[in-house]
Short mmCIF file of C-alpha atoms in Angstrom, two decimals:
data_model
loop_
_atom_site.label_atom_id
_atom_site.label_comp_id
_atom_site.label_asym_id
_atom_site.label_seq_id
_atom_site.Cartn_x
_atom_site.Cartn_y
_atom_site.Cartn_z
CA MET A 23 0.00 0.00 0.00
CA ASN A 24 1.47 3.31 -1.06
CA LYS A 25 1.22 5.89 1.70
CA PRO A 26 2.99 9.19 2.34
CA ASP A 27 5.83 8.73 4.80
CA HIS A 28 5.52 12.08 6.54
CA PHE A 29 3.04 14.20 8.44
CA LYS A 30 1.01 16.41 6.15
CA PHE A 31 -1.54 19.15 6.75
CA SER A 32 -4.74 19.01 4.70
CA THR A 33 -8.15 20.65 4.75
CA GLY A 34 -9.59 17.55 6.39
CA VAL A 35 -7.50 18.17 9.50
CA VAL A 36 -9.75 21.13 10.31
CA ALA A 37 -12.86 20.47 8.20
CA TYR A 38 -13.80 17.08 9.65
CA PRO A 39 -13.54 18.13 13.31
CA ILE A 40 -15.54 21.29 12.59
CA LEU A 41 -18.24 19.26 10.85
CA PHE A 42 -18.42 16.80 13.75
CA VAL A 43 -18.65 19.53 16.38
CA LEU A 44 -21.15 21.51 14.31
CA THR A 45 -23.41 18.46 14.01
CA ILE A 46 -23.42 18.02 17.79
CA TRP A 47 -24.33 21.68 18.32
CA ILE A 48 -27.11 21.50 15.72
CA VAL A 49 -28.66 18.52 17.52
CA PHE A 50 -28.50 20.42 20.81
CA TRP A 51 -30.03 23.51 19.17
CA VAL A 52 -32.94 21.42 17.86
CA GLU A 53 -33.54 20.12 21.38
CA VAL A 54 -33.59 23.61 22.89
CA ARG A 55 -35.45 25.32 20.04
CA PHE A 56 -38.29 22.82 19.72
CA GLY A 57 -38.39 21.53 23.28
CA TYR A 58 -37.27 17.98 22.56
CA ASN A 59 -35.43 15.71 24.96
CA PHE A 60 -33.22 13.22 23.16
CA SER A 61 -31.79 11.68 26.34
CA LYS A 62 -34.03 8.64 25.87
CA TYR A 63 -31.98 7.84 22.76
CA GLY A 64 -28.83 7.43 24.80
CA ILE A 65 -27.23 4.17 25.88
CA TYR A 66 -29.35 2.24 28.35
CA PRO A 67 -27.26 -0.75 29.49
CA GLN A 68 -28.36 -4.36 29.16
CA THR A 69 -31.48 -3.56 27.14
CA LEU A 70 -32.02 -4.22 23.47
CA LYS A 71 -33.60 -0.81 22.98
CA GLY A 72 -30.67 0.83 24.71
CA LEU A 73 -28.29 -0.41 22.02
CA ARG A 74 -29.40 2.38 19.69
CA GLY A 75 -27.59 4.76 22.00
CA VAL A 76 -24.26 3.26 20.90
CA LEU A 77 -24.67 5.22 17.66
CA LEU A 78 -26.77 8.15 18.86
CA SER A 79 -25.43 9.03 22.31
CA PRO A 80 -22.32 10.94 21.09
CA PHE A 81 -24.63 13.55 19.55
CA ILE A 82 -26.82 14.03 22.64
CA HIS A 83 -25.97 16.30 25.59
CA GLY A 84 -27.87 17.28 28.68
CA ASN A 85 -27.15 21.01 28.93
CA ILE A 86 -24.98 23.83 27.62
CA GLN A 87 -22.21 23.13 30.12
CA HIS A 88 -22.11 19.47 29.13
CA ILE A 89 -21.81 20.18 25.41
CA TYR A 90 -19.32 23.01 25.93
CA HIS A 91 -16.91 20.92 28.01
CA ASN A 92 -17.12 18.07 25.49
CA THR A 93 -16.84 19.79 22.12
CA ILE A 94 -13.67 21.79 22.85
CA PRO A 95 -11.46 18.75 23.66
CA LEU A 96 -13.20 16.83 20.87
CA PHE A 97 -12.19 19.49 18.36
CA VAL A 98 -8.57 19.68 19.58
CA LEU A 99 -8.02 15.93 19.83
CA SER A 100 -9.70 15.09 16.53
CA MET A 101 -7.54 17.69 14.77
CA ALA A 102 -4.44 16.04 16.23
CA LEU A 103 -5.77 12.65 15.16
CA PHE A 104 -6.34 13.70 11.55
CA TYR A 105 -2.93 15.34 11.33
CA PHE A 106 -0.71 12.72 12.95
CA TYR A 107 -2.76 9.59 12.21
CA ARG A 108 -4.74 10.52 9.11
CA HIS A 109 -4.60 6.99 7.59
CA ILE A 110 -6.50 5.49 10.51
CA ALA A 111 -8.36 8.54 11.83
CA TRP A 112 -11.81 7.53 10.61
CA ARG A 113 -11.38 3.98 11.85
CA VAL A 114 -10.38 5.25 15.28
CA ILE A 115 -13.42 7.54 15.42
CA ILE A 116 -16.04 5.15 14.03
CA PHE A 117 -14.88 2.02 15.82
CA GLY A 118 -14.10 4.11 18.88
CA ILE A 119 -17.75 5.18 19.08
CA LEU A 120 -19.03 1.65 18.49
CA ILE A 121 -16.69 -0.27 20.78
CA SER A 122 -16.63 2.19 23.68
CA GLY A 123 -20.41 2.50 23.41
CA PHE A 124 -20.85 -1.25 23.48
CA PHE A 125 -18.56 -1.56 26.52
CA THR A 126 -20.65 1.10 28.23
CA TRP A 127 -23.79 -0.84 27.37
CA CYS A 128 -22.25 -3.93 28.95
CA ILE A 129 -20.97 -2.43 32.23
CA GLY A 130 -23.08 0.68 32.73
CA ARG A 131 -25.60 1.39 35.45
CA PRO A 132 -29.33 1.25 34.59
CA SER A 133 -29.50 4.84 33.39
CA TYR A 134 -29.26 6.77 30.13
CA HIS A 135 -25.64 7.46 29.18
CA ILE A 136 -25.26 10.38 26.78
CA GLY A 137 -22.49 12.59 25.43
CA VAL A 138 -19.39 12.33 23.30
CA SER A 139 -17.08 11.99 26.31
CA GLY A 140 -16.60 8.27 25.60
CA LEU A 141 -15.02 9.12 22.24
CA ILE A 142 -12.95 11.86 23.87
CA TYR A 143 -11.46 9.30 26.24
CA VAL A 144 -10.77 7.05 23.26
CA LEU A 145 -8.81 9.87 21.61
CA VAL A 146 -6.94 10.81 24.79
CA SER A 147 -5.99 7.20 25.50
CA PHE A 148 -5.08 6.37 21.91
CA THR A 149 -3.00 9.52 21.39
CA PHE A 150 -1.08 9.04 24.62
CA PHE A 151 -0.34 5.32 24.36
CA LYS A 152 0.31 5.38 20.61
CA GLY A 153 2.90 8.12 21.06
CA VAL A 154 4.64 6.12 23.77
CA PHE A 155 4.57 2.87 21.81
CA ALA A 156 5.73 4.50 18.56
CA LYS A 157 8.85 5.91 20.25
CA HIS A 158 8.93 8.86 17.88
CA TYR A 159 9.83 12.23 19.34
CA ARG A 160 6.97 14.15 17.71
CA LEU A 161 4.37 11.63 18.79
CA ILE A 162 5.85 11.47 22.28
CA ALA A 163 5.67 15.26 22.45
CA LEU A 164 2.01 15.01 21.44
CA SER A 165 1.46 12.45 24.19
CA LEU A 166 3.01 14.75 26.78
CA LEU A 167 0.86 17.63 25.55
CA VAL A 168 -2.26 15.49 25.90
CA VAL A 169 -1.26 14.57 29.45
CA PHE A 170 -0.67 18.23 30.26
CA LEU A 171 -4.04 19.33 28.86
CA TYR A 172 -6.26 16.41 29.77
CA GLY A 173 -4.37 14.32 32.30
CA SER A 174 -6.80 15.20 35.07
CA MET A 175 -9.56 13.43 33.13
CA ILE A 176 -8.23 10.11 34.42
CA TRP A 177 -10.05 10.69 37.70
CA TYR A 178 -13.41 10.68 35.94
CA THR A 179 -12.94 7.05 34.97
CA LEU A 180 -13.79 6.32 38.61
CA PRO A 181 -17.19 6.75 40.32
CA ILE A 182 -16.20 9.92 42.18
CA GLU A 183 -18.97 12.24 41.06
CA LYS A 184 -22.69 11.57 40.81
CA GLY A 185 -24.32 12.11 37.43
CA ILE A 186 -21.18 11.42 35.39
CA SER A 187 -20.92 8.28 33.27
CA TRP A 188 -17.62 6.98 34.59
CA GLU A 189 -18.45 3.71 32.82
CA GLY A 190 -18.39 5.51 29.46
CA HIS A 191 -15.10 7.16 30.34
CA MET A 192 -13.54 3.88 31.43
CA SER A 193 -14.80 2.19 28.27
CA GLY A 194 -13.23 4.92 26.14
CA LEU A 195 -9.93 4.67 27.99
CA ILE A 196 -9.74 0.91 27.47
CA THR A 197 -10.78 1.19 23.82
CA GLY A 198 -8.08 3.78 23.09
CA LEU A 199 -5.43 1.55 24.66
CA LEU A 200 -6.59 -1.40 22.56
CA PHE A 201 -6.41 0.73 19.41
CA ALA A 202 -2.86 1.84 20.27
CA LEU A 203 -1.86 -1.81 20.49
CA PHE A 204 -3.80 -2.89 17.39
CA PHE A 205 -2.73 -0.15 14.95
CA LYS A 206 0.99 -0.89 15.18
CA LYS A 207 2.46 0.16 11.83
CA GLU A 208 -0.20 2.35 10.26
CA ILE A 209 1.16 5.71 11.32
CA ALA A 210 2.75 8.49 9.33
CA LYS A 211 6.44 9.12 9.75
CA PRO A 212 8.32 12.37 9.22
CA LYS A 213 10.38 12.78 6.09
CA LYS A 214 13.99 11.91 6.84
CA TYR A 215 16.91 14.11 5.93
CA ILE A 216 19.60 12.58 3.76
CA TRP A 217 21.94 12.06 6.71
CA GLU A 218 19.22 10.17 8.65
CA GLN A 219 18.81 7.50 5.99
CA GLU A 220 20.25 4.02 6.54
CA ASN A 221 22.28 4.01 3.29
CA TYR A 222 23.77 7.45 3.95
CA ASN A 223 27.37 7.87 2.81
CA GLU A 224 29.29 11.09 3.49
CA ASP A 225 31.28 10.70 0.27
CA ASN A 226 28.07 10.97 -1.77
CA ASP A 227 26.58 13.86 0.16
CA PRO A 228 26.22 16.77 -2.34
CA PHE A 229 26.33 19.30 0.49
CA LEU A 230 29.58 18.03 2.04
CA LYS A 231 31.29 18.16 -1.35
CA HIS A 232 31.45 21.94 -0.90
CA PHE A 233 33.85 21.55 2.05
CA ASP A 234 37.36 20.16 2.39
CA GLU A 235 38.63 17.78 5.10
CA ASN A 236 39.21 20.70 7.48
CA GLY A 237 35.70 22.01 7.06
CA ASN A 238 36.71 24.95 4.88
CA PHE A 239 34.29 26.02 2.15
CA ILE A 240 35.39 25.23 -1.40
CA GLU A 241 34.36 27.99 -3.78
CA SER A 242 34.74 25.90 -6.92
CA ILE A 243 34.21 22.18 -7.21
CA GLU A 244 34.15 19.81 -10.13
CA THR A 245 30.72 19.27 -11.55
CA GLU A 246 29.17 16.54 -13.62
CA PRO A 247 29.16 17.05 -17.43
CA GLU A 248 25.34 17.31 -17.49
CA ILE A 249 25.42 20.06 -14.86
CA GLU A 250 28.16 21.94 -16.72
CA GLN A 251 26.19 21.77 -19.96
CA GLU A 252 23.08 23.05 -18.20
CA GLN A 253 25.07 25.93 -16.68
CA HIS A 254 26.50 26.89 -20.09
CA THR A 255 22.98 26.91 -21.54
CA ILE A 256 21.70 29.16 -18.77
CA ASN A 257 24.64 31.58 -19.24
CA TYR A 258 24.05 31.68 -22.99
CA ILE A 259 20.35 32.49 -22.60
CA TYR A 260 21.14 35.14 -20.01
CA LYS A 261 23.73 36.88 -22.21
CA LYS A 262 21.45 36.73 -25.24
CA ASN A 263 18.57 38.34 -23.37
CA LYS A 264 20.91 40.97 -21.96
CA ASP A 265 22.15 41.91 -25.41
#
C-alpha cells in the first residue's frame, strides 16, 4: 500500500472536526429550540432498545455546560488525530464510538448514558499510548501535551462524582489503549533528511562536497558534465537576453 511517509496538513484536518462539532451543536439547538429531549436515545445498558444509543449518544448532551466541556477537547483531539494519524483517523473515530459505546452498554448502570465523552477518552488514551509505543519524538511530544491538557480526566474514569458516566469514560480509555496496540504500523512518519537514511554515505553527500577535510568552504568544485552543460545553456540564454 502506497502511503505518504511524513506528516502532512490538509483541509480535512480542520474540516472534519468542525463538521463533527457543528453536528453536535445543531442537535443540541434542535432540542432547545423545539423543546425535545433526546436523552431517551442514549445508551441504556443491558437492554435491546438501549443499544441504539451506541450510535446516537455521542450527539446528545444534557445542557450547555455538558456540550461546551465536550466539544472543545473533541475538536482539539480530533484535529491532532487527523494530522498525525490521518490513515487510521476515521477507523479510530467510528470504531471508537461503536466499541466504547458497546462496553458502556455492557458495564453501565441502569440509566441513560449520553455525550461524546466516551469518544474523547478514546482519543486521549489512543493519542497518549500510541505516542509512547511508537517511540517517535513528535508523537511522544504530542502524548506529553495530551497529558498536560487532559491528564486530570483520568479521575473521571472512577465513580467519584454523581451524574457522570464513569463507565463511558472507562470504556473509552480501554478502547483507546486497545487501538494503540492494534494499529501498530499504520502511522505516518516524518520525512527523513539525507543524513538520517540508513544508506547514507558522506562521500556521496552533495552538500559536504562543498567543504574540504578541514571544514573549509570550497568555492569551486568539479561538476558533472550534465550540470556543466546546463550551466552553459543558462549563461548563454542570459547573455542573449541581456544583449
